[in-house]
Amino acid sequence: MPERVAFIGLGNMGYPMAKQLVDGGVEVAGYDVDPNRSGAFARHAGGKKVESVEQAVRQSDIVITMLPGSKLVEETIGSAKNALTRGALLIDMTSGIPMVTRRLADFLNPVGISIIDAPVSGGVARAQTGDLSIMTGGDPADCGRADPLLRLMGSTITHVGALGAGQAMKALNNLVSAGGFLIGVEALLIGKRFGLEPSKMVDVFNTSTGMNNSTQKKLRQFVLSRTFNAGFSLELMVKDLSIALEIARDGDATAPFSALCREMWSGASKSLGPGADHTAMAVFSEQLAGMALA
């Protein structure tokens, strides 16, 4: 187990993930652009307090990034390049863009810094219990080096290919999740118009072939309850769907339903505005249908 880890990005997901490392006996220097988060991590989670990215990464064996996007990872690590320790490993757990991650590798490898991508699935609830699903991409030896840390944060670690493959897999996973949620909501709206009870429809989905993650864990809990607070933003879902479509374009793969799905979610984001939870997508579908499920 590496003695020193720098964790960059202590947001809704990053904070509980970093805390799992501390609870597992790892020395973690946690940094967030919001100093209140950095301070809270030091006071309440047992992390090492630092004032800057450079201070966090200096002399660290492992650097973990959990940021909103790949370009921010590139900028953040680029600004701290001179503070990185030769031989260190960067684990980018951001749901990012594979080509940007590969470009970052071209920047870091010549100075002796290795990189893997290891995005996660499971949301805040599973981050808090160390039960995330983690998809890794990169050199198998580097992924093996990261494995003890990843197993403190996730219960399922799957190496899916070369650098960037983890991020591609994460985007495609969210594409499937987004499609399942959208069609589930539309089915509820159609059923309610016909005269079916939405709550009973969810019961039937979950004992039939229509069952998926959204029918099990989202429709009743966050849509029918009208709470819309699953903890993953609508904007981030649109970002992941855009990455999936970019991968399709780069590979010359025809994906008409995926494109329509992405446009629907993008329209919801524009309509509902910043800060909306991704489960509020149901409100957009209700607006289009001219009726509410509640």
Short mmCIF file of N, CA and C in Angstrom, two decimals, residues 18 23 27-29 64 66 74 78 88 108 150 173 177 182 211 222 235 251-252 255 258-259 266 272:
data_model
loop_
_atom_site.label_atom_id
_atom_site.label_comp_id
_atom_site.label_asym_id
_atom_site.label_seq_id
_atom_site.Cartn_x
_atom_site.Cartn_y
_atom_site.Cartn_z
N ALA A 18 -12.24 9.63 -1.08
CA ALA A 18 -11.00 9.91 -0.37
C ALA A 18 -11.09 9.45 1.08
N ASP A 23 -9.86 5.80 5.82
CA ASP A 23 -10.37 4.76 6.70
C ASP A 23 -9.64 3.44 6.49
N GLU A 27 -2.40 7.45 4.00
CA GLU A 27 -2.16 8.86 4.25
C GLU A 27 -2.58 9.65 3.00
N VAL A 28 -3.58 10.51 3.15
CA VAL A 28 -4.15 11.21 2.01
C VAL A 28 -4.09 12.72 2.21
N ALA A 29 -3.44 13.40 1.26
CA ALA A 29 -3.46 14.85 1.21
C ALA A 29 -4.58 15.24 0.25
N ILE A 64 -4.47 11.04 -7.33
CA ILE A 64 -5.80 10.69 -7.82
C ILE A 64 -6.55 11.97 -8.15
N MET A 66 -10.33 13.51 -9.31
CA MET A 66 -11.77 13.26 -9.45
C MET A 66 -12.42 14.62 -9.69
N GLU A 74 -6.36 18.08 -17.16
CA GLU A 74 -5.18 18.44 -17.94
C GLU A 74 -4.57 19.75 -17.44
N GLY A 78 -1.15 19.84 -15.35
CA GLY A 78 -0.14 20.61 -16.08
C GLY A 78 0.47 21.71 -15.24
N ALA A 88 5.88 8.61 -9.97
CA ALA A 88 4.52 8.64 -9.42
C ALA A 88 3.52 8.11 -10.45
N LEU A 108 3.01 13.54 -19.73
CA LEU A 108 3.58 13.07 -18.45
C LEU A 108 4.62 11.98 -18.59
N LEU A 150 -7.75 1.11 -5.28
CA LEU A 150 -9.07 1.05 -5.91
C LEU A 150 -10.01 0.14 -5.13
N ASN A 173 -21.68 3.12 -20.50
CA ASN A 173 -22.54 2.65 -19.40
C ASN A 173 -23.61 3.69 -19.10
N SER A 177 -27.70 3.65 -19.20
CA SER A 177 -28.48 4.08 -18.04
C SER A 177 -29.46 5.19 -18.41
N LEU A 182 -35.00 7.19 -19.46
CA LEU A 182 -35.89 7.96 -20.32
C LEU A 182 -37.08 7.12 -20.79
N MET A 211 -37.47 -4.65 -16.28
CA MET A 211 -36.66 -4.24 -15.13
C MET A 211 -35.29 -3.73 -15.56
N PHE A 222 -36.99 8.60 -6.66
CA PHE A 222 -36.69 10.01 -6.95
C PHE A 222 -37.69 10.69 -7.87
N GLU A 235 -26.38 18.00 -15.87
CA GLU A 235 -25.30 18.50 -16.72
C GLU A 235 -24.21 17.44 -16.91
N GLY A 251 -15.16 6.56 -34.15
CA GLY A 251 -15.09 5.20 -34.66
C GLY A 251 -15.97 4.96 -35.86
N ASP A 252 -16.61 6.03 -36.37
CA ASP A 252 -17.50 5.93 -37.53
C ASP A 252 -18.60 4.89 -37.27
N ALA A 255 -25.15 5.50 -34.74
CA ALA A 255 -25.85 5.37 -33.45
C ALA A 255 -27.03 6.33 -33.38
N SER A 258 -28.86 6.59 -29.92
CA SER A 258 -27.98 7.24 -28.95
C SER A 258 -27.97 8.75 -29.17
N ALA A 259 -27.96 9.17 -30.44
CA ALA A 259 -27.96 10.61 -30.74
C ALA A 259 -29.27 11.25 -30.28
N SER A 266 -30.02 16.71 -23.41
CA SER A 266 -29.51 18.07 -23.57
C SER A 266 -30.64 19.09 -23.53
N LEU A 272 -34.35 22.96 -17.81
CA LEU A 272 -34.41 22.97 -16.35
C LEU A 272 -33.33 23.83 -15.71
#
